[in-house]
Coordinates of C-alpha atoms and ligand atoms in Angstrom, one line a residue:
X274 CA -135.0 -159.2 47.7
X275 CA -131.2 -158.6 47.6
X276 CA -129.7 -161.2 49.7
X277 CA -126.4 -160.3 51.6
X278 CA -123.4 -161.8 50.4
X279 CA -121.1 -162.7 53.5
X280 CA -117.7 -162.0 52.1
X281 CA -116.3 -162.4 55.5
X282 CA -116.9 -166.0 55.6
X283 CA -113.5 -167.9 56.2
X284 CA -114.0 -169.9 53.2
X285 CA -113.4 -166.7 51.0
X286 CA -110.2 -165.9 52.9
X287 CA -108.6 -168.8 54.7
X288 CA -107.2 -171.6 52.4
X289 CA -107.8 -174.5 55.0
X290 CA -111.6 -173.4 55.6
X291 CA -111.9 -173.2 51.8
X292 CA -110.5 -176.7 51.2
X293 CA -112.6 -178.1 54.1
X294 CA -115.8 -176.6 52.7
X295 CA -115.0 -178.0 49.2
X296 CA -114.3 -181.4 50.6
X297 CA -117.4 -181.5 52.5
X298 CA -119.4 -180.6 49.5
X299 CA -117.4 -183.0 47.1
X300 CA -117.4 -186.0 49.7
X301 CA -120.4 -185.7 51.9
X302 CA -119.9 -189.4 52.9
X303 CA -116.1 -189.0 53.5
X304 CA -113.2 -189.0 50.9
X305 CA -113.0 -191.7 48.3
X306 CA -110.5 -192.4 45.8
X307 CA -111.0 -190.9 42.3
X308 CA -109.0 -193.4 40.6
X309 CA -110.3 -196.6 41.9
X310 CA -113.4 -195.6 43.7
X311 CA -112.4 -197.2 46.9
X312 CA -113.9 -195.5 50.1
X313 CA -112.7 -197.3 53.2
X314 CA -108.9 -197.6 52.3
X315 CA -108.1 -193.9 52.0
X316 CA -105.9 -192.3 54.5
X317 CA -104.8 -188.6 55.0
X318 CA -101.0 -188.2 53.7
X319 CA -98.8 -187.5 56.7
X320 CA -95.7 -185.2 56.4
X321 CA -95.3 -181.8 55.4
X322 CA -94.0 -181.9 51.9
X323 CA -97.3 -182.1 50.0
X324 CA -99.0 -179.7 52.3
X325 CA -102.6 -180.2 53.7
X326 CA -105.5 -181.9 51.6
X327 CA -103.6 -184.8 50.2
X328 CA -104.9 -188.3 50.6
X329 CA -103.5 -191.8 49.8
X330 CA -105.5 -194.7 48.5
X331 CA -104.1 -198.0 50.2
X332 CA -105.5 -200.1 47.3
X333 CA -104.3 -198.5 44.2
X334 CA -101.5 -196.4 46.1
X335 CA -102.2 -193.2 44.3
X336 CA -102.1 -190.0 45.8
X337 CA -105.1 -187.4 45.5
X338 CA -106.7 -184.2 46.6
X339 CA -110.5 -183.4 46.3
X340 CA -109.8 -181.4 43.2
X341 CA -108.8 -184.5 41.0
X342 CA -111.4 -185.2 38.6
X343 CA -112.9 -182.1 38.8
X344 CA -112.7 -178.5 36.7
X345 CA -110.4 -177.4 39.7
X346 CA -107.7 -180.0 38.9
X347 CA -104.4 -178.6 37.8
X348 CA -105.5 -175.1 38.7
X349 CA -103.3 -172.7 40.4
X350 CA -106.0 -170.5 41.6
X351 CA -106.5 -170.7 45.3
X352 CA -109.6 -172.7 46.6
X353 CA -110.6 -169.4 48.3
X354 CA -110.9 -167.7 44.9
X355 CA -112.8 -170.6 43.3
X356 CA -115.3 -170.3 46.0
X357 CA -115.7 -166.6 46.0
X358 CA -116.0 -166.4 42.2
X359 CA -118.7 -169.4 42.2
X360 CA -120.6 -167.3 44.9
X361 CA -120.4 -164.1 43.0
X362 CA -121.8 -166.0 39.8
X363 CA -124.5 -167.7 41.6
X364 CA -125.6 -164.7 43.6
X365 CA -126.0 -162.0 40.8
X366 CA -129.0 -162.6 38.7
X367 CA -127.6 -161.3 35.5
X368 CA -124.3 -162.9 35.9
X369 CA -120.7 -161.3 36.4
X370 CA -118.2 -160.5 33.7
X371 CA -114.7 -161.8 33.5
X372 CA -113.4 -158.2 33.7
X373 CA -115.4 -157.8 37.2
X374 CA -114.2 -161.1 38.5
X375 CA -110.5 -159.9 37.4
X376 CA -110.8 -156.7 39.4
X377 CA -112.5 -158.3 42.3
X378 CA -110.3 -161.3 42.7
X379 CA -107.0 -159.6 41.9
X380 CA -106.3 -162.2 39.0
X381 CA -105.2 -161.7 35.6
X382 CA -108.0 -161.0 33.1
X383 CA -107.4 -164.2 31.0
X384 CA -107.3 -166.4 34.2
X385 CA -110.6 -164.8 35.3
X386 CA -112.1 -165.6 31.9
X387 CA -111.0 -169.3 32.2
X388 CA -112.2 -169.6 35.8
X389 CA -115.8 -168.2 34.8
X390 CA -115.8 -170.7 31.9
X391 CA -115.0 -173.6 34.3
X392 CA -117.8 -172.5 36.7
X393 CA -120.1 -172.0 34.1
X394 CA -119.4 -175.7 33.1
X395 CA -120.0 -176.7 36.6
X396 CA -123.5 -174.9 36.4
X397 CA -124.2 -176.8 33.0
X398 CA -126.5 -179.8 33.0
X399 CA -125.0 -182.0 30.8
X400 CA -127.9 -184.5 30.4
X401 CA -131.5 -183.0 30.8
X402 CA -133.4 -185.5 33.1
X403 CA -137.1 -186.5 32.8
X404 CA -139.3 -184.5 30.2
X405 CA -140.8 -181.3 31.4
X406 CA -144.4 -180.9 32.0
X407 CA -147.1 -183.7 32.2
X408 CA -150.8 -183.9 32.5
X409 CA -152.3 -180.7 33.7
X410 CA -149.0 -178.7 33.3
X411 CA -148.2 -175.9 30.9
X412 CA -144.8 -175.8 29.0
X413 CA -144.0 -172.7 26.9
X414 CA -141.5 -173.0 24.0
X415 CA -140.0 -170.0 22.2
X416 CA -137.0 -169.1 20.4
X417 CA -134.9 -165.7 20.6
X418 CA -131.8 -164.3 18.9
X419 CA -128.9 -163.4 20.9
X420 CA -126.6 -160.5 19.8
X421 CA -127.0 -158.2 17.1
X422 CA -128.6 -154.7 17.1
X423 CA -131.2 -153.5 19.6
X424 CA -133.6 -152.3 16.6
X425 CA -133.7 -155.8 15.1
X426 CA -134.9 -157.3 18.4
X427 CA -138.9 -157.1 17.9
X428 CA -139.1 -158.0 14.5
X429 CA -137.5 -161.2 15.1
X430 CA -140.3 -163.4 13.9
X431 CA -141.1 -161.6 10.7
X432 CA -137.6 -161.2 9.6
X433 CA -135.9 -164.1 10.9
X434 CA -134.5 -165.0 7.7
X435 CA -132.8 -161.6 7.3
X436 CA -132.8 -160.1 10.8
X437 CA -131.5 -163.2 12.2
X438 CA -128.2 -163.2 10.4
X439 CA -125.0 -162.9 12.3
X440 CA -127.1 -163.8 15.5
X441 CA -127.4 -166.9 17.3
X442 CA -130.3 -168.7 18.4
X443 CA -131.5 -169.9 21.8
X444 CA -134.3 -172.1 22.1
X445 CA -135.9 -172.4 25.5
X446 CA -138.6 -174.6 27.1
X447 CA -140.1 -173.7 30.3
X448 CA -142.4 -175.6 32.6
X449 CA -144.6 -172.8 34.2
X450 CA -143.5 -172.7 37.9
X451 CA -140.9 -175.2 37.1
X452 CA -137.7 -175.3 35.4
X453 CA -136.1 -174.2 31.9
X454 CA -134.0 -175.9 29.3
X455 CA -132.3 -173.8 26.8
X456 CA -130.8 -175.1 23.6
X457 CA -128.3 -173.4 21.2
X458 CA -130.0 -174.0 17.5
X459 CA -128.5 -173.4 14.2
X460 CA -131.9 -172.7 12.9
X461 CA -135.7 -172.5 13.6
X462 CA -136.9 -175.1 11.3
X463 CA -139.4 -177.6 12.5
X464 CA -136.8 -180.3 11.4
X465 CA -134.3 -178.7 14.2
X466 CA -137.0 -177.8 16.9
X467 CA -139.4 -180.8 16.7
X468 CA -137.0 -183.4 18.0
X469 CA -136.2 -181.3 20.9
X470 CA -139.8 -180.5 21.7
X471 CA -140.6 -184.1 21.5
X472 CA -137.6 -185.4 23.7
X473 CA -137.8 -182.7 26.3
X474 CA -141.5 -182.4 26.9
X475 CA -144.0 -184.9 28.2
X476 CA -146.7 -185.2 25.4
X477 CA -149.5 -184.6 27.9
X478 CA -148.5 -181.2 28.6
X479 CA -150.4 -178.0 27.7
X480 CA -147.9 -176.6 25.2
X481 CA -147.9 -173.1 24.3
X482 CA -145.8 -171.7 21.3
X483 CA -146.3 -168.6 18.9
X484 CA -147.9 -169.5 15.6
X485 CA -144.8 -169.4 13.4
X486 CA -144.7 -172.0 10.8
X487 CA -142.4 -174.2 12.4
X488 CA -144.9 -175.0 15.2
X489 CA -147.7 -175.7 12.4
X490 CA -147.7 -179.5 13.0
X491 CA -146.6 -179.4 16.7
X492 CA -150.3 -180.6 17.5
X493 CA -149.6 -184.0 16.1
X494 CA -147.3 -184.6 19.0
X495 CA -148.9 -182.4 21.6
X496 CA -152.7 -182.6 21.3
X497 CA -153.1 -179.7 23.9
X498 CA -151.0 -177.4 21.8
X499 CA -152.1 -173.6 21.8
X500 CA -150.7 -170.7 19.9
X501 CA -150.2 -167.1 20.7
X502 CA -150.2 -164.7 17.7
X503 CA -147.6 -162.1 18.5
X504 CA -147.5 -160.6 15.0
X505 CA -150.9 -159.1 15.7
X506 CA -149.8 -158.0 19.4
X507 CA -151.8 -160.8 21.1
X508 CA -149.9 -161.7 24.3
X509 CA -152.3 -163.0 26.5
X510 CA -155.3 -165.2 26.1
X511 CA -156.1 -167.0 29.1
X512 CA -153.5 -169.8 29.8
X513 CA -152.4 -169.4 26.1
X514 CA -149.7 -167.1 26.8
X515 CA -145.8 -167.1 26.7
X516 CA -145.1 -164.6 29.5
X517 CA -143.0 -167.1 31.3
X518 CA -140.5 -167.6 28.3
X519 CA -140.6 -164.0 27.6
X520 CA -139.6 -162.9 31.0
X521 CA -136.6 -165.6 31.0
X522 CA -135.6 -164.1 27.6
X523 CA -135.6 -160.7 29.0
X524 CA -133.1 -161.7 31.9
X525 CA -131.0 -163.8 29.5
X526 CA -130.9 -160.8 26.9
X527 CA -130.1 -158.1 29.5
X528 CA -127.4 -160.3 31.2
X529 CA -125.7 -161.2 27.9
X530 CA -125.9 -157.6 26.3
X531 CA -125.5 -155.7 29.6
X532 CA -123.0 -158.0 31.4
X533 CA -121.2 -160.0 28.8
X534 CA -121.6 -157.7 25.8
X535 CA -120.3 -160.3 23.4
X536 CA -120.8 -164.1 23.5
X537 CA -119.2 -166.3 21.0
X538 CA -121.1 -169.0 19.0
X539 CA -118.8 -171.4 20.5
X540 CA -119.4 -170.6 24.1
X541 CA -123.2 -169.7 23.8
X542 CA -124.2 -173.0 25.2
X543 CA -122.2 -172.5 28.4
X544 CA -123.8 -169.2 29.0
X545 CA -127.3 -170.7 28.5
X546 CA -126.4 -173.2 31.1
X547 CA -125.3 -170.6 33.5
X548 CA -128.7 -168.5 33.0
X549 CA -130.9 -171.8 33.2
X550 CA -129.0 -172.8 36.2
X551 CA -129.7 -169.8 38.0
X552 CA -133.3 -169.8 36.9
X553 CA -133.8 -173.3 37.8
X554 CA -132.3 -172.8 41.5
X555 CA -134.0 -169.5 41.9
X556 CA -135.0 -167.6 45.0
X557 CA -138.8 -168.0 44.3
X558 CA -138.4 -171.9 44.7
X559 CA -136.9 -171.0 48.2
X560 CA -133.2 -171.6 46.9
X561 CA -130.9 -169.3 48.9
X562 CA -127.6 -167.9 47.3
X563 CA -125.5 -170.2 49.7
X564 CA -127.6 -173.3 48.6
X565 CA -127.2 -172.2 44.8
X566 CA -123.6 -172.1 45.2
X567 CA -123.0 -175.4 46.7
X568 CA -125.1 -176.9 43.9
X569 CA -122.7 -175.1 41.5
X570 CA -119.7 -176.4 43.3
X571 CA -121.0 -180.0 43.2
X572 CA -121.4 -179.6 39.6
X573 CA -117.8 -179.4 39.1
X574 CA -117.0 -183.1 39.6
X575 CA -116.5 -185.1 36.5
X576 CA -116.3 -182.2 34.1
X577 CA -112.5 -181.7 33.8
X578 CA -112.3 -179.8 30.4
X579 CA -110.1 -177.8 28.1
X580 CA -111.5 -175.0 26.2
X581 CA -110.8 -173.8 22.8
X582 CA -110.7 -170.1 22.1
X583 CA -112.7 -168.4 19.4
X584 CA -109.5 -168.3 17.3
X585 CA -109.1 -172.1 17.4
X586 CA -106.1 -172.2 19.6
X587 CA -106.4 -174.8 22.4
X588 CA -106.3 -173.3 25.7
X589 CA -103.5 -174.5 28.1
X590 CA -105.4 -175.9 31.0
X591 CA -102.7 -174.5 33.1
X592 CA -103.6 -170.9 32.6
X593 CA -106.4 -171.2 35.1
Ligands
ZN625 ZN1 -107.6 -196.1 44.6

């Protein structure tokens, strides 16, 4: 199933090719002014002082490049490396660490770290769309603990009050044959999970959860609710199974523990966004690596952000 990553593509080596590639993704209908929105009064900026890729708006008289208003804005990283890093993160099922990006791209580790965080932000769906599921469709919901020791993993339900300590909780909803939406939640109480279920899942769906207490009253919102009793080793009972979400968690956990080793509480939502993105744009839905990468690049628009590091210091946008 491994698809070839064509690292000889000029978009990864030639600055002009990378810029034109990005412009074509950012502006499929031609350049527009990111400041005033004008489309038909934009001209390329002549002269050599600014270098190629600069445009000028004849309406508001501002100058800009395609990077303005995106996570690439103010970045000193060449566009070739943004394209390559995005491709690598989109093409590897379990993700790629900042250490590996640092070695492969020849950038300082800190720069690679910020870069990966920005790419993740491009992958993240800031506002989930229409609810998952619907009449005749199955949606599985489950929670999992991220981090902590291997030996605690299987006892997650019975020992959640104790075994869950020091771990972060991901709550995922998956439509079978469809998309996943993961949430970083503070606890697994009904008060926390119910509003997410109600907002994100069509009530006509066939909803499958385990039989934990927090799902006891789910039937009121979802008449076609079925439970799976994991504590007695029951995993498959006809369509009442949670195999889909369980296998999603397997990829997520292998990725986070094997590739990223440690994910801070502050950034977990970005990692969840990354894994959700790759799952939702997966090969079995006929999405190629190239198409997935283009989608991730499209996502950089309107997401210019600065990150706080775990120690609370504001990260300088200039360092990436
Ligand atoms: Zn303008």
